[in-house]
Tab-separated table of C-alpha atoms in Angstrom:
chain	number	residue	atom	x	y	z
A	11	UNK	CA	-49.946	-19.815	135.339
A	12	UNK	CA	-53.020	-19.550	136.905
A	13	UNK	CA	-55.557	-16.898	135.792
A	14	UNK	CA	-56.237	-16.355	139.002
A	15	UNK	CA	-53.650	-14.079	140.889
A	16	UNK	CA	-54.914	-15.622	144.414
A	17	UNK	CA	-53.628	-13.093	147.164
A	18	UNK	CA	-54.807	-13.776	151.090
A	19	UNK	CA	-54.287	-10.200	151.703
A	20	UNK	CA	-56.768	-7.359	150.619
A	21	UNK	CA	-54.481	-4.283	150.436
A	22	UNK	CA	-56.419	-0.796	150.697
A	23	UNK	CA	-54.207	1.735	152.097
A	24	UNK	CA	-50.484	3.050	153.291
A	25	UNK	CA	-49.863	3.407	156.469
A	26	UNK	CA	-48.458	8.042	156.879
A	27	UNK	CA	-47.034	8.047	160.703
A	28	UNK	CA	-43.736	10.421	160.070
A	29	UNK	CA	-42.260	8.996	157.097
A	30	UNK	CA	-43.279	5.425	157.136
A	31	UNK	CA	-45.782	4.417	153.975
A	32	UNK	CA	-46.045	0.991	153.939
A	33	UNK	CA	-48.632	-0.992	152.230
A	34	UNK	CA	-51.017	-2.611	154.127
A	35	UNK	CA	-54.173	-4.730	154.314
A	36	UNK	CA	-56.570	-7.128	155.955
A	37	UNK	CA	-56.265	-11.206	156.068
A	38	UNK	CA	-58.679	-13.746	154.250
A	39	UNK	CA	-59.618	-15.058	157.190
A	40	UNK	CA	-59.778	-12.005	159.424
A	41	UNK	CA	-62.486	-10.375	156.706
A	42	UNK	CA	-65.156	-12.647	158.016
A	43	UNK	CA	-65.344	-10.831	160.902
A	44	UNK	CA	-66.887	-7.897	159.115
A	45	UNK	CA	-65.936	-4.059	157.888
A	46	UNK	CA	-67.317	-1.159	158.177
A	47	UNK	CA	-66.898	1.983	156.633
A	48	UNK	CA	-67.990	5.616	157.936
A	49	UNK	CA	-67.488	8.948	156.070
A	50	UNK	CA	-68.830	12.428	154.946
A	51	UNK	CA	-69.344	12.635	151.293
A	52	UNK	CA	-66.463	12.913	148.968
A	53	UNK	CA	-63.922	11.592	151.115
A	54	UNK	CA	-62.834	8.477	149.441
A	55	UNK	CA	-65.375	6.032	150.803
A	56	UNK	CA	-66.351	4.696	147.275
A	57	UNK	CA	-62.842	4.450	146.013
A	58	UNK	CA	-62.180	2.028	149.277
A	59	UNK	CA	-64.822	0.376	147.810
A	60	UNK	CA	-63.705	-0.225	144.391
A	61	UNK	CA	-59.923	-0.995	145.667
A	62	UNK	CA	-61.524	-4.287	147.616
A	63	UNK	CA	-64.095	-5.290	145.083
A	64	UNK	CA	-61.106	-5.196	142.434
A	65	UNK	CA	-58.791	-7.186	144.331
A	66	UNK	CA	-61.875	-9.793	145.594
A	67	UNK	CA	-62.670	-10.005	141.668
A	68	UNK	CA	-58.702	-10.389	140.177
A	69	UNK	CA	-58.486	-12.941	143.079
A	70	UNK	CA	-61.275	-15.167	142.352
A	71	UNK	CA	-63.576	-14.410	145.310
A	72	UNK	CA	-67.030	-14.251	145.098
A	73	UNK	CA	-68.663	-11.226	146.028
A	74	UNK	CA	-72.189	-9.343	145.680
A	75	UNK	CA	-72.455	-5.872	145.503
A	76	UNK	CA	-75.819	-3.452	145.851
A	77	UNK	CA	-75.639	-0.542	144.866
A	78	UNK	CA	-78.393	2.493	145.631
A	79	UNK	CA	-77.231	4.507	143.077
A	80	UNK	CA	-75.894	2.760	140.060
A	81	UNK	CA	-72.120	4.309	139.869
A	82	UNK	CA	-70.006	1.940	141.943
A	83	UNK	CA	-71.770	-1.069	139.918
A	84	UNK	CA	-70.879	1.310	136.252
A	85	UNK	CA	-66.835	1.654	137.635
A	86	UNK	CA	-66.559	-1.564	138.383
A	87	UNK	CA	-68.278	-3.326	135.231
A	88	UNK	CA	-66.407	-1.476	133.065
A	89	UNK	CA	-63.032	-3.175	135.383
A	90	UNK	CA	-63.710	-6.636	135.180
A	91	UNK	CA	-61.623	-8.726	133.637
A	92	UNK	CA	-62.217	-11.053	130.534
A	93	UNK	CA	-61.375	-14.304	132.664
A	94	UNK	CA	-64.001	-13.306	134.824
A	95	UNK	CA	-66.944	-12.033	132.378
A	96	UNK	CA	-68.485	-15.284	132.736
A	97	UNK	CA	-68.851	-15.474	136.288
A	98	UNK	CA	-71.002	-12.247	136.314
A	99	UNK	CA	-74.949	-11.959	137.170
A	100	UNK	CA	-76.352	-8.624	136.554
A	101	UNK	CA	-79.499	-7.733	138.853
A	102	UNK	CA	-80.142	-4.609	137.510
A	103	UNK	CA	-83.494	-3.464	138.416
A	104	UNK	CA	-83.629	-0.363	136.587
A	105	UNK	CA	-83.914	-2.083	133.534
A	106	UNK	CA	-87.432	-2.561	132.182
A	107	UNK	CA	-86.497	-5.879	130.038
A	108	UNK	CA	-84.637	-7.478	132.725
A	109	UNK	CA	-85.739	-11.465	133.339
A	110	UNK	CA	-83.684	-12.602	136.144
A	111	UNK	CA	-85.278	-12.060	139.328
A	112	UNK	CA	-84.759	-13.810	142.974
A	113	UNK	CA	-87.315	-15.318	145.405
A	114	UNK	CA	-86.605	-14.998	149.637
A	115	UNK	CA	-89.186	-17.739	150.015
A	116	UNK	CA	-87.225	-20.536	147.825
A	117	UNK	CA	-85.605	-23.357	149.431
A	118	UNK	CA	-85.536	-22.067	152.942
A	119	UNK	CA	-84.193	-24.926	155.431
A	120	UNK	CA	-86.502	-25.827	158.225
A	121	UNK	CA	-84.995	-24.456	160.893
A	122	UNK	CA	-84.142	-21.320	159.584
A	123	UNK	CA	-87.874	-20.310	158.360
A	124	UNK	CA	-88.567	-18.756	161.254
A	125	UNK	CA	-85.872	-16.265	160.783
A	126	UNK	CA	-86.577	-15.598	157.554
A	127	UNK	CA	-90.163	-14.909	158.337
A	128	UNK	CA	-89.428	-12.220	161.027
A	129	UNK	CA	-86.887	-10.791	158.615
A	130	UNK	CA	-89.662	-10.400	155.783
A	131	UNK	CA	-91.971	-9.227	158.660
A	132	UNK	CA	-89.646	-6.438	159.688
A	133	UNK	CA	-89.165	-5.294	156.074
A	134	UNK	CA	-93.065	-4.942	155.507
A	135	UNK	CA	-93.727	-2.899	159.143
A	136	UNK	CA	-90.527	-0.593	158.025
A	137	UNK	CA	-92.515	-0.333	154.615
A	138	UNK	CA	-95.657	0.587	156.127
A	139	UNK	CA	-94.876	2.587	159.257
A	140	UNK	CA	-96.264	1.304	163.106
A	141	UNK	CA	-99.451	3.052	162.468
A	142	UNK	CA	-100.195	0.645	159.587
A	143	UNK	CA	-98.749	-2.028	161.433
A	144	UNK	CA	-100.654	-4.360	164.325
A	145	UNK	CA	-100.665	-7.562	166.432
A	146	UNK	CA	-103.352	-9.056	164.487
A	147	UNK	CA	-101.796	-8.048	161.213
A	148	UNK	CA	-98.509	-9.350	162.166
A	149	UNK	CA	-100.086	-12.899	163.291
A	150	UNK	CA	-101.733	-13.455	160.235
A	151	UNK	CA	-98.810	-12.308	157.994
A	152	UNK	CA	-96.731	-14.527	160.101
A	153	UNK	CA	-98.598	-17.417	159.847
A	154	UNK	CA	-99.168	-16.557	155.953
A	155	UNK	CA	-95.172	-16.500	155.188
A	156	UNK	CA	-94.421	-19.831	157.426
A	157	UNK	CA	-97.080	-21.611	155.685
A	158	UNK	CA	-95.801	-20.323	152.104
A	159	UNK	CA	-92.011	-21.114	153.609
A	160	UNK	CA	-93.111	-24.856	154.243
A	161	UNK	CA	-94.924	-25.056	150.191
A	162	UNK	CA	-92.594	-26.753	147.598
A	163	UNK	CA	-92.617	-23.781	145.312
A	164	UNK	CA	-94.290	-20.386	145.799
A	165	UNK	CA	-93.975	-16.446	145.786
A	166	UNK	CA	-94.985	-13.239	147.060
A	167	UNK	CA	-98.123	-13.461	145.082
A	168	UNK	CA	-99.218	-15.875	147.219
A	169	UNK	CA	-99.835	-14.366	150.790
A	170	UNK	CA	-102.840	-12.628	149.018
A	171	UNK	CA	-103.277	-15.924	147.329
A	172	UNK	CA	-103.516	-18.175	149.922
A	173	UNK	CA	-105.735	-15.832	151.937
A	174	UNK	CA	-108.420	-15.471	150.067
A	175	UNK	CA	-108.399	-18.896	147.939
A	176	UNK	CA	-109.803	-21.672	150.177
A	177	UNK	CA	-108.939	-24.154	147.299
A	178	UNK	CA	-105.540	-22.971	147.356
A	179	UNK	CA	-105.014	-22.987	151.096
A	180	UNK	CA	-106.125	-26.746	151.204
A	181	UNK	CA	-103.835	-27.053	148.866
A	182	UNK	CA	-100.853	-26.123	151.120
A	183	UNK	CA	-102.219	-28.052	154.574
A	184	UNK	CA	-100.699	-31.166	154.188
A	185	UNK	CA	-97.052	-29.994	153.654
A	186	UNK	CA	-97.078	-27.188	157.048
A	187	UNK	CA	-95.059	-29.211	158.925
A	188	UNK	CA	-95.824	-27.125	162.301
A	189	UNK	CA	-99.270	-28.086	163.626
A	190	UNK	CA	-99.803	-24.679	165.183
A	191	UNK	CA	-99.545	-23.547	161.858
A	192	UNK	CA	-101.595	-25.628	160.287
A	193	UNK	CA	-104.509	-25.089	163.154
A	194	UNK	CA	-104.180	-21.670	162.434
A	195	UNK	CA	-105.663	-22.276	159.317
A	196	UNK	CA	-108.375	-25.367	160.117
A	197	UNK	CA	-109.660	-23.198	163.449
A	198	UNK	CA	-108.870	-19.690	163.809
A	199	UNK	CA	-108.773	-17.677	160.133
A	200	UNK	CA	-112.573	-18.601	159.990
A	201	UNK	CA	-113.363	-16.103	162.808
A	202	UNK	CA	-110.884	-12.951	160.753
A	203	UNK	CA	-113.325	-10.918	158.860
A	204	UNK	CA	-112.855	-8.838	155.744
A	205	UNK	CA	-111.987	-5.675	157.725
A	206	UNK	CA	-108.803	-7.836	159.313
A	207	UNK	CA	-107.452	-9.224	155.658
A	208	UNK	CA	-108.461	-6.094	153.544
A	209	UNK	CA	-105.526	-3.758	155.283
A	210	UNK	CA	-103.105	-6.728	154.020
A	211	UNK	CA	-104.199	-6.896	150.530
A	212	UNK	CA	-103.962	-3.108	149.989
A	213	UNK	CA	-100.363	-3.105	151.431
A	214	UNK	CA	-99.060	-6.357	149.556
A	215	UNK	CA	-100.682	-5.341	146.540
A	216	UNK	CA	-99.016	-1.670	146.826
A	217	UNK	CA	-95.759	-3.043	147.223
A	218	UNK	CA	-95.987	-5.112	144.463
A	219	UNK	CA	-97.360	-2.440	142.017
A	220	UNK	CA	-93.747	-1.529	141.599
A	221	UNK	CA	-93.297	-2.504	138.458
A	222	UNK	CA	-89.623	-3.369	139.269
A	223	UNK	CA	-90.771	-5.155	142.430
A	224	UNK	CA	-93.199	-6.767	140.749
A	225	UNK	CA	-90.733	-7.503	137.696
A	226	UNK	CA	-88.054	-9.418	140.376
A	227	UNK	CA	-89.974	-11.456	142.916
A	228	UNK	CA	-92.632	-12.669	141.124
A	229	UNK	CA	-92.420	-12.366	136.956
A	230	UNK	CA	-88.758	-13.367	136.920
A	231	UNK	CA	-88.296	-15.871	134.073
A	232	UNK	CA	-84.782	-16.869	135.599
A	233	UNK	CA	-84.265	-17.081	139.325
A	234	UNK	CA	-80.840	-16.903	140.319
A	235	UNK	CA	-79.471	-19.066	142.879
A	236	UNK	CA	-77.661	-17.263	145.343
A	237	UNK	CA	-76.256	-20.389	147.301
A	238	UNK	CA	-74.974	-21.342	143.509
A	239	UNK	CA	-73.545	-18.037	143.450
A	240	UNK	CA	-71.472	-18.124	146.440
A	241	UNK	CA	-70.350	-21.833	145.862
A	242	UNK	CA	-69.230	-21.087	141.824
A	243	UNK	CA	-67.552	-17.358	143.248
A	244	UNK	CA	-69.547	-16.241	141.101
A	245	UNK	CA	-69.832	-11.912	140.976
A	246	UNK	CA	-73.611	-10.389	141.431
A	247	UNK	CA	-73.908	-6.843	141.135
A	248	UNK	CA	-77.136	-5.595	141.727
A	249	UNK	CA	-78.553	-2.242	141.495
A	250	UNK	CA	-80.976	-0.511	143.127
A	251	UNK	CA	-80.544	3.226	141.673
A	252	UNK	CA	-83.340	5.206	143.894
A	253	UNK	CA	-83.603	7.715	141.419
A	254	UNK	CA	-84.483	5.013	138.888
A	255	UNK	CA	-86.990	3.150	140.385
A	256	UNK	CA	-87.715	4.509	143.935
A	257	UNK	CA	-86.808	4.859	147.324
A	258	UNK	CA	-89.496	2.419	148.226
A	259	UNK	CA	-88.934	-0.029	145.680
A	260	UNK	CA	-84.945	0.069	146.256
A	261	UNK	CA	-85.449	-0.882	150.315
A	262	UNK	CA	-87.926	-3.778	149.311
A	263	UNK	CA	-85.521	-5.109	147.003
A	264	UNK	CA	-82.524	-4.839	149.187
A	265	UNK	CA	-83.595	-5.778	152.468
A	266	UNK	CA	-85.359	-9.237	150.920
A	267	UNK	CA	-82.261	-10.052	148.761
A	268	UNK	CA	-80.604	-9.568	152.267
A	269	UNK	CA	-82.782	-11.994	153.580
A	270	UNK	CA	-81.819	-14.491	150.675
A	271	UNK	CA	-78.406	-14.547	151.047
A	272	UNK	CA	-78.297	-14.492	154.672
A	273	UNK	CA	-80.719	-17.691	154.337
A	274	UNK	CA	-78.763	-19.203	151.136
A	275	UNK	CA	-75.575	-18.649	153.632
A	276	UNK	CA	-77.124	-20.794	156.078
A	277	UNK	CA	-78.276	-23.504	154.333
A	278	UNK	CA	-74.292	-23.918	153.962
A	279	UNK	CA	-74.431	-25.881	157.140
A	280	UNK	CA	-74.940	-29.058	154.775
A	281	UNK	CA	-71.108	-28.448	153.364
A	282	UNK	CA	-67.654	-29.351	155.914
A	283	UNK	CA	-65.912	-26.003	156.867
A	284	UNK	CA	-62.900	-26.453	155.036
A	285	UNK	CA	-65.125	-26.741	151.835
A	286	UNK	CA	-67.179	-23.487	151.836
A	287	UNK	CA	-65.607	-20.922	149.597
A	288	UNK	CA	-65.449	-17.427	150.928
A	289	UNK	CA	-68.202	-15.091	150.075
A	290	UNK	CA	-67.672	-11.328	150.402
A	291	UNK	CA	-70.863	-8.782	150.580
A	292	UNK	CA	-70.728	-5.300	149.754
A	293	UNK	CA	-73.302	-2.943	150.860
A	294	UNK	CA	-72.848	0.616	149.642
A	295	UNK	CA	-75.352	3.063	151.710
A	296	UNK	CA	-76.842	0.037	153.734
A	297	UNK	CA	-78.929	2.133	155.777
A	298	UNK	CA	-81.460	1.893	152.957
A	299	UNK	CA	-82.433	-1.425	152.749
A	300	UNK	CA	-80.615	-3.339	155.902
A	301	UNK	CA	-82.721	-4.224	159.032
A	302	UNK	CA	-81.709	-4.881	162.873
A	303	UNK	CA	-82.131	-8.787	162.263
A	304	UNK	CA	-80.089	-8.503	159.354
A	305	UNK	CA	-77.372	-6.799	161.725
A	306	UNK	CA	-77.724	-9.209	164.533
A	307	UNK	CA	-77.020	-12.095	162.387
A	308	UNK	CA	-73.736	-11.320	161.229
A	309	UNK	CA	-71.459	-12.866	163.952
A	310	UNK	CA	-73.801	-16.203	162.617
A	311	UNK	CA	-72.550	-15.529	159.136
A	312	UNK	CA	-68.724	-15.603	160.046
A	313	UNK	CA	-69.288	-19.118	160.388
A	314	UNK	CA	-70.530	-19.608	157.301
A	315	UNK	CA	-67.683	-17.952	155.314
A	316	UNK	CA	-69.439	-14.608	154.799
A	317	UNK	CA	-67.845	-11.254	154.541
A	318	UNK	CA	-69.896	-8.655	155.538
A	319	UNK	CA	-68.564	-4.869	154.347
A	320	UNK	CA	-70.893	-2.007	155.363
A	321	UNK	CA	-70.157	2.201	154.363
A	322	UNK	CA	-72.508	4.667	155.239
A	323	UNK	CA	-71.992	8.525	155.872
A	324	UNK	CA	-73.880	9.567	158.819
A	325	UNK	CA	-74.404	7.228	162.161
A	326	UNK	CA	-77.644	9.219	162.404
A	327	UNK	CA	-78.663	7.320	159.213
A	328	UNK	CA	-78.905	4.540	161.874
A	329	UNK	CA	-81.824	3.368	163.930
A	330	UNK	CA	-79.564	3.241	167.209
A	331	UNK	CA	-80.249	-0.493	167.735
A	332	UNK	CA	-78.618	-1.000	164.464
A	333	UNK	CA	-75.991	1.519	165.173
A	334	UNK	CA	-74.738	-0.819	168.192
A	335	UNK	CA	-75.668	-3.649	166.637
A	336	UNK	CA	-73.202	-2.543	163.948
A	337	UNK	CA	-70.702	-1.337	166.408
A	338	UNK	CA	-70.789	-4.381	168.465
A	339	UNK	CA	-70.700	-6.877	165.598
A	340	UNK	CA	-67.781	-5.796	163.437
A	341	UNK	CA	-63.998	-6.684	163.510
A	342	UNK	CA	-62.772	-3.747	161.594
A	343	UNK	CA	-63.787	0.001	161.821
A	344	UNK	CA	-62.737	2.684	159.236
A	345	UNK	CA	-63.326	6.196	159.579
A	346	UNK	CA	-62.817	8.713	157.150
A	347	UNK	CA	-63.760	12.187	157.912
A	348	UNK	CA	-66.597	12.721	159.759
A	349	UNK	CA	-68.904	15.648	160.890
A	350	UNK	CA	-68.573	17.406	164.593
A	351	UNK	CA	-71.446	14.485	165.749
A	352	UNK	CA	-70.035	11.498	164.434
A	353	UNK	CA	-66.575	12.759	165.319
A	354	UNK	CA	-67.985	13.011	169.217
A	355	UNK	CA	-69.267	9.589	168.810
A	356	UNK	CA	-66.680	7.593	167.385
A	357	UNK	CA	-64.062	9.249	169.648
A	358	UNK	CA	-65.345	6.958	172.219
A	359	UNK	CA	-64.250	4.047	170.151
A	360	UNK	CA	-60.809	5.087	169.258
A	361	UNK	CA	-59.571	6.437	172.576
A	362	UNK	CA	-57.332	7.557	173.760
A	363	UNK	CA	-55.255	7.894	170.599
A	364	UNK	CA	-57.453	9.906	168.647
A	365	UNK	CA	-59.869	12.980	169.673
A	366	UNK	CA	-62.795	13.945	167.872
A	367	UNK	CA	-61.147	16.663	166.188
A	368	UNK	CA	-58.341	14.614	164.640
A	369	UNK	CA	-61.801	12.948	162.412
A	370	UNK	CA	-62.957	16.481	161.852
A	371	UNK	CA	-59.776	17.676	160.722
A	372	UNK	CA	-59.143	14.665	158.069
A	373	UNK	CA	-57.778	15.114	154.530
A	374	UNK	CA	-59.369	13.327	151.765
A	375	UNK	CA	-58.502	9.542	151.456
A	376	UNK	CA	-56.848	9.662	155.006
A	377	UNK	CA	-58.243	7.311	157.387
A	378	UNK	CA	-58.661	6.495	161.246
A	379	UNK	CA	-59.133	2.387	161.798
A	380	UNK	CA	-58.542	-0.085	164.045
A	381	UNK	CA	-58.107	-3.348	162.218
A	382	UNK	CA	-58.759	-7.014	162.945
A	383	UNK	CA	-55.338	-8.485	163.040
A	384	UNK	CA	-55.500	-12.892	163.595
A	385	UNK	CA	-58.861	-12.640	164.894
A	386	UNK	CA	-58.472	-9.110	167.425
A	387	UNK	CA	-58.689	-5.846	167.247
A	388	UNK	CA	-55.833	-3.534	166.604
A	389	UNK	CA	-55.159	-0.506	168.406
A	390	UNK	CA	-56.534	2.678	166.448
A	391	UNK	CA	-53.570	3.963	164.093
A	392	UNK	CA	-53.877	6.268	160.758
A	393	UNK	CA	-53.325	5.688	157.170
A	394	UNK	CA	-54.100	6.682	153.629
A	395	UNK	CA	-56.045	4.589	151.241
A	396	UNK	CA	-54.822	3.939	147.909
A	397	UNK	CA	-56.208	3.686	144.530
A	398	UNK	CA	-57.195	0.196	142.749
A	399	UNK	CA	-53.843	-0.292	140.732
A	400	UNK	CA	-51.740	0.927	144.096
A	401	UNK	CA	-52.872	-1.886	145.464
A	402	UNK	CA	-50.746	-4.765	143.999
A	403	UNK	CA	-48.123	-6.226	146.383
């Protein structure tokens, strides 16, 4: 027998109208059209959580979990079965010795540099605020990463490389591929001054004095290969405890390894349909490190056999483009309960069945949803989620 128990269904909770409790769940297929998960504190977000990222890992998916705090990515390492030890990559930035590390400028396809440029540009002007942030800061930064995007092999310690090492930026020339680019470079940067690049080498070098930042994108001995990783199924758990190393350091990290794998998933366009493996992505707290491009891209990534699965506790934790980007972009919506706000809020989604005070009035582990059944949208019904081992059929 297989060591694999392959299952197409993810079970995570009983259905509790009158006295019907039947197990139910969500399809393979219907996963890829994203999940997300709202909730006060302490009312059985993480163990929904943990019930999915079991099942995903008994079944042979591969999956990627970040973690903010650490104790999700503690439960389930201490879960994981001995068939599956081998498939699992550690990212644990809290740890001072660590020599894996990951690099958002590394085999980027053509066609999807651009993207990834504008991601890594809306990272750094969330980093720095928009009174640190300007036109002519964002041209040259853009123009830095697309040049850097076209090298062979580089990292992050290179935009303050290649702007103030002529030898270096000749080196780099003949392999921009864009000649706007490349003009850039051979006609306007002679006319910046030192008061244009000075403001960029303060911030770069200020978010690379993190010693874990610095320890991941740039002294990594190992660089993992996240498009390896989600063609092997392989398991990457990554955390990104804020009390560890930062708040600051922890949305860097996250929002650029976001950036990876939403690039490594597109470079998947080289691979037939029927041979990409599914890919499942959990992002506990993602309001800390996710971004409204990041957001916008995930009806891209359905195609690509990504699983997007999103929990949060507050929709004011949301920049309200991301809120309806979120909202807009997502097959399944679970609510646990919420707060008299969120409650007025999400009432509008799951009329005219449930009222804002049914989410107010919510017992532990009990759940609103309406769930993407073969490819739509169920009407909003209730149910109670279940624990890990409750979740074998």
């Amino acid at each position: 027998m297989c060591d694999y128990c392959y299952n197409p269904i993810c079970y995570f909770a009983k259905s509790n109208f009158r006295t019907t409790h039947t197990l139910f769940g969500i399809k393979l297929r219907d996963r890829l059209h994203h999940f997300y998960i709202l909730g006060k504190t302490g009312t059985g977000k993480t163990n929904l959580l943990k019930t999915k990222i079991e099942q995903d890992i008994s079944f042979g998916n591969g999956i990627c979990l970040i973690d903010v705090h650490g104790d999700l990515i503690f439960s389930i390492i201490q879960q994981i079965p001995n068939y599956r030890q081998k498939d699992v990559i550690y990212l644990d930035a809290t740890n001072p010795s660590l020599q894996l590390g990951y690099n958002p400028l590394r085999k980027v396809s053509y066609e999807k540099r651009a993207l990834v440029a504008s991601n890594i540009l809306e990272v750094f002007q969330r980093l720095w605020g928009n009174q640190g942030w300007g036109v002519k800061l964002s041209h040259i930064l853009r123009n830095t990463l697309l040049t850097l995007l076209d090298q062979p092999s580089t990292s992050f310690s290179d935009v303050i490389k290649i702007l103030h090492d002529p030898s270096f930026r000749n080196e780099c020339l003949p392999n921009i591929v864009n000649p706007d680019i490349k003009n850039f470079w051979l006609k306007e940067f002679k006319n910046y001054g030192k008061t244009d690049l000075v403001p960029i080498y303060n911030k770069l070098g200020g978010m690379l004095a993190y010693p874990s930042v610095k320890r991941i994108l740039i002294e990594n001995k190992q660089q993992i290969s996240i498009r390896s990783i989600m063609d092997k199924k392989q398991i990457l758990l990554v955390n990104l405890s804020k009390g560890s190393i930062g708040a600051d350091a922890s949305y860097i990290l996250g929002s650029l390894l976001l950036t990876s794998l939403s690039s490594s998933a597109f470079s998947r366009i080289d691979t037939p349909e029927n041979k990409r493996e599914y890919f499942f992505v959990y992002l506990d707290e993602f309001q800390n490190y996710t971004n409204l491009s990041m957001i916008e891209m995930l009806s891209e990534l359905r195609k690509f056999k990504i699983g997007i699965i999103m929990a949060h506790q507050y929709i004011s934790q949301l920049e309200v483009k991301i809120r309806d980007a979120v909202l807009g972009n997502v097959g399944t919506i679970v609510c646990f309960r919420l707060g008299q706000s969120d409650a007025r809020f999400m009432e509008k989604e799951f009329s005219p069945i449930f009222e804002s005070s049914d989410f107010v009035n919510l017992s532990n582990y009990d759940i609103y949803l309406k769930l993407m059944i073969d490819g739509k949208p169920s009407p909003a019904f209730s149910g109670t989620t279940v624990l890990p081992h409750q979740a074998r059929k």
